[in-house]
Amino acid sequence: MYGTFKALASLLAVAVGVQAQESSVTRSFYGMAYSPDGALLPQCGADQASVTRDMGKLAQLTPRIRLYGADCNQTELVLEGIKQAGNVDLSVWLGIFIDGNDTVYERQLNAVTTAIQKYGTEHIAGITVGNEFLLLSYGDGGSATDPKGVAARTTLLNYIQKTNQTLKAMKLDKAIPLGTADAGSAVTKELCAGADYVMANVHPWFGHVPVEQSAGWTWQFFQDFDVNVCAQAPNKPVMYIAETGWPTASDNASITTNGPSKASVQGLQTFMDSFVCQANKNNTNYFFFEVCLLLPQQLLKTY
């Protein structure tokens, strides 16, 4: 497996035919977080050829990817990319980004439902409503149980319910699970009770732990603050780590370390070697954060 991870950089940096299989790479990752390059308002610079290439590459690394939002036509770009890459074996958790503004929600819900009508449900494993909406709502020093946190949770669960009603009215050929993604520390029993699945962001870098201990810390945090919390909910939602990884660099010289360890490629390698094998062995559902598939003249980036 170590050789697979060492080959990751070369796989992501080399532009070859999307259906060509890299012999040095196996599908070692449970899932990966993905956003098409340039899929940000107002520019919306993502293009189909690049996304199709990405889908062909990602299918060699993992059978699962998750998206964050639906702006800039990214839902259709990804589903079309899977088709153009040879109907590769990829399951996608679509994303609906929310910020509390109904217009933003409606715009993205419409984009998602339009894509489902066009491409069907074959490759859709879920729809994630919100990404760190709770954390961003209650802010630094707040919590998921303070008034701002409770109000944000109510808003979020209402959006999930509305999405569910919309999908039911479409009379699809299968039920699509609905969930949300948020900070691992933002998960509550009440949140879990309103979702089919919950994704928790768990980053050992922000836990200020040595990289050598990062894999074990990540698993323990996820169990203590997310899995065990949602186990108390009557519906027992499926649990995922929405994001985990290790930074390779910082654009701020004052935060090149988290205290005991540096942001470095070596640190990323150490985390991958330990966490991915551990997670695959103990059946932890996770999405590695994050992958960026680039042309040969570009460099591999993490976060």
CSV table of N, CA and C in Angstrom, one decimal, residues 160-216:
chain,number,residue,atom,x,y,z
A,160,ILE,N,-33.0,20.1,4.7
A,160,ILE,CA,-32.9,18.7,4.5
A,160,ILE,C,-34.3,18.1,4.2
A,161,GLN,N,-35.3,18.6,5.0
A,161,GLN,CA,-36.7,18.1,4.9
A,161,GLN,C,-37.2,18.6,3.5
A,162,LYS,N,-36.9,19.8,3.2
A,162,LYS,CA,-37.4,20.3,1.9
A,162,LYS,C,-36.8,19.6,0.7
A,163,THR,N,-35.5,19.2,0.8
A,163,THR,CA,-34.9,18.4,-0.2
A,163,THR,C,-35.5,17.1,-0.3
A,164,ASN,N,-35.9,16.5,0.8
A,164,ASN,CA,-36.5,15.2,0.8
A,164,ASN,C,-37.9,15.2,0.1
A,165,GLN,N,-38.6,16.3,0.5
A,165,GLN,CA,-40.0,16.4,-0.2
A,165,GLN,C,-39.8,16.6,-1.7
A,166,THR,N,-38.8,17.4,-2.1
A,166,THR,CA,-38.6,17.6,-3.5
A,166,THR,C,-38.3,16.3,-4.2
A,167,LEU,N,-37.4,15.5,-3.6
A,167,LEU,CA,-37.0,14.2,-4.3
A,167,LEU,C,-38.2,13.2,-4.3
A,168,LYS,N,-39.0,13.2,-3.3
A,168,LYS,CA,-40.1,12.3,-3.3
A,168,LYS,C,-41.1,12.7,-4.4
A,169,ALA,N,-41.3,14.0,-4.6
A,169,ALA,CA,-42.2,14.4,-5.7
A,169,ALA,C,-41.7,14.0,-7.1
A,170,MET,N,-40.4,13.8,-7.2
A,170,MET,CA,-39.8,13.4,-8.5
A,170,MET,C,-40.0,11.9,-8.8
A,171,LYS,N,-40.4,11.1,-7.8
A,171,LYS,CA,-40.7,9.7,-8.0
A,171,LYS,C,-39.5,9.0,-8.7
A,172,LEU,N,-38.4,9.1,-8.0
A,172,LEU,CA,-37.2,8.5,-8.6
A,172,LEU,C,-37.2,7.0,-8.4
A,173,ASP,N,-36.3,6.3,-9.1
A,173,ASP,CA,-36.2,4.8,-9.1
A,173,ASP,C,-35.6,4.3,-7.8
A,174,LYS,N,-35.0,5.2,-7.0
A,174,LYS,CA,-34.5,4.7,-5.7
A,174,LYS,C,-34.5,5.9,-4.7
A,175,ALA,N,-34.5,5.6,-3.5
A,175,ALA,CA,-34.4,6.7,-2.4
A,175,ALA,C,-32.9,7.1,-2.3
A,176,ILE,N,-32.7,8.4,-2.4
A,176,ILE,CA,-31.4,8.9,-2.3
A,176,ILE,C,-31.2,9.4,-0.8
A,177,PRO,N,-30.2,8.9,-0.1
A,177,PRO,CA,-30.0,9.3,1.3
A,177,PRO,C,-29.6,10.8,1.3
A,178,LEU,N,-30.1,11.5,2.4
A,178,LEU,CA,-29.8,12.9,2.6
A,178,LEU,C,-29.0,13.1,3.9
A,179,GLY,N,-28.0,13.9,3.9
A,179,GLY,CA,-27.3,14.1,5.1
A,179,GLY,C,-26.6,15.5,5.1
A,180,THR,N,-25.7,15.7,6.0
A,180,THR,CA,-25.0,17.0,6.0
A,180,THR,C,-23.5,16.7,6.5
A,181,ALA,N,-22.7,17.7,6.3
A,181,ALA,CA,-21.3,17.6,6.7
A,181,ALA,C,-21.0,18.9,7.5
A,182,ASP,N,-20.3,18.6,8.6
A,182,ASP,CA,-20.0,19.8,9.5
A,182,ASP,C,-18.7,19.4,10.3
A,183,ALA,N,-18.3,20.4,11.1
A,183,ALA,CA,-17.1,20.1,12.0
A,183,ALA,C,-17.4,19.0,12.9
A,184,GLY,N,-16.4,18.2,13.2
A,184,GLY,CA,-16.6,17.0,14.1
A,184,GLY,C,-17.1,17.4,15.4
A,185,SER,N,-16.8,18.6,15.9
A,185,SER,CA,-17.2,19.1,17.2
A,185,SER,C,-18.7,19.7,17.2
A,186,ALA,N,-19.3,19.8,16.0
A,186,ALA,CA,-20.6,20.4,15.9
A,186,ALA,C,-21.7,19.4,15.9
A,187,VAL,N,-21.4,18.1,15.9
A,187,VAL,CA,-22.4,17.0,15.8
A,187,VAL,C,-23.2,16.9,17.1
A,188,THR,N,-24.5,16.8,17.0
A,188,THR,CA,-25.4,16.6,18.2
A,188,THR,C,-26.4,15.5,17.9
A,189,LYS,N,-27.0,14.9,18.9
A,189,LYS,CA,-28.0,13.9,18.7
A,189,LYS,C,-29.1,14.4,17.9
A,190,GLU,N,-29.5,15.7,18.1
A,190,GLU,CA,-30.6,16.3,17.4
A,190,GLU,C,-30.3,16.4,15.9
A,191,LEU,N,-29.1,16.8,15.6
A,191,LEU,CA,-28.7,16.9,14.2
A,191,LEU,C,-28.8,15.5,13.6
A,192,CYS,N,-28.2,14.5,14.3
A,192,CYS,CA,-28.2,13.1,13.7
A,192,CYS,C,-29.6,12.6,13.5
A,193,ALA,N,-30.6,13.0,14.3
A,193,ALA,CA,-31.9,12.5,14.2
A,193,ALA,C,-32.6,13.0,12.9
A,194,GLY,N,-32.1,14.0,12.3
A,194,GLY,CA,-32.7,14.6,11.1
A,194,GLY,C,-32.1,14.3,9.8
A,195,ALA,N,-31.1,13.3,9.8
A,195,ALA,CA,-30.3,13.0,8.6
A,195,ALA,C,-30.2,11.5,8.4
A,196,ASP,N,-30.1,11.1,7.2
A,196,ASP,CA,-29.8,9.7,6.9
A,196,ASP,C,-28.3,9.4,7.2
A,197,TYR,N,-27.5,10.4,7.0
A,197,TYR,CA,-26.1,10.2,7.3
A,197,TYR,C,-25.5,11.5,7.7
A,198,VAL,N,-24.4,11.4,8.5
A,198,VAL,CA,-23.7,12.6,9.0
A,198,VAL,C,-22.2,12.5,8.6
A,199,MET,N,-21.7,13.5,8.0
A,199,MET,CA,-20.3,13.6,7.7
A,199,MET,C,-19.6,14.6,8.6
A,200,ALA,N,-18.5,14.2,9.2
A,200,ALA,CA,-17.8,15.0,10.2
A,200,ALA,C,-16.4,15.3,9.7
A,201,ASN,N,-16.0,16.6,9.7
A,201,ASN,CA,-14.6,17.0,9.4
A,201,ASN,C,-13.7,16.8,10.6
A,202,VAL,N,-12.7,15.9,10.4
A,202,VAL,CA,-11.8,15.6,11.5
A,202,VAL,C,-10.4,15.8,11.0
A,203,HIS,N,-9.7,16.9,11.4
A,203,HIS,CA,-8.4,17.2,10.9
A,203,HIS,C,-7.4,17.2,12.1
A,204,PRO,N,-6.5,16.2,12.1
A,204,PRO,CA,-5.5,16.2,13.2
A,204,PRO,C,-4.6,17.4,13.3
A,205,TRP,N,-4.4,18.1,12.2
A,205,TRP,CA,-3.6,19.3,12.2
A,205,TRP,C,-4.2,20.3,13.1
A,206,PHE,N,-5.5,20.5,13.1
A,206,PHE,CA,-6.1,21.4,14.0
A,206,PHE,C,-6.2,20.9,15.4
A,207,GLY,N,-6.0,19.6,15.6
A,207,GLY,CA,-5.9,19.0,17.0
A,207,GLY,C,-4.6,19.2,17.6
A,208,HIS,N,-3.6,19.8,16.9
A,208,HIS,CA,-2.3,20.1,17.4
A,208,HIS,C,-1.6,18.8,17.9
A,209,VAL,N,-1.7,17.7,17.2
A,209,VAL,CA,-1.1,16.5,17.6
A,209,VAL,C,0.1,16.2,16.6
A,210,PRO,N,1.1,15.5,17.1
A,210,PRO,CA,2.2,15.1,16.3
A,210,PRO,C,1.7,14.2,15.1
A,211,VAL,N,2.3,14.4,14.0
A,211,VAL,CA,1.9,13.6,12.8
A,211,VAL,C,2.0,12.1,13.1
A,212,GLU,N,2.9,11.7,13.9
A,212,GLU,CA,3.0,10.3,14.2
A,212,GLU,C,1.8,9.7,14.9
A,213,GLN,N,1.1,10.6,15.6
A,213,GLN,CA,-0.1,10.2,16.4
A,213,GLN,C,-1.4,10.6,15.7
A,214,SER,N,-1.3,11.1,14.5
A,214,SER,CA,-2.4,11.7,13.9
A,214,SER,C,-3.5,10.7,13.5
A,215,ALA,N,-3.1,9.6,13.0
A,215,ALA,CA,-4.1,8.6,12.6
A,215,ALA,C,-4.9,8.1,13.7
A,216,GLY,N,-4.3,7.7,14.8
A,216,GLY,CA,-5.0,7.3,16.0
A,216,GLY,C,-5.9,8.3,16.6
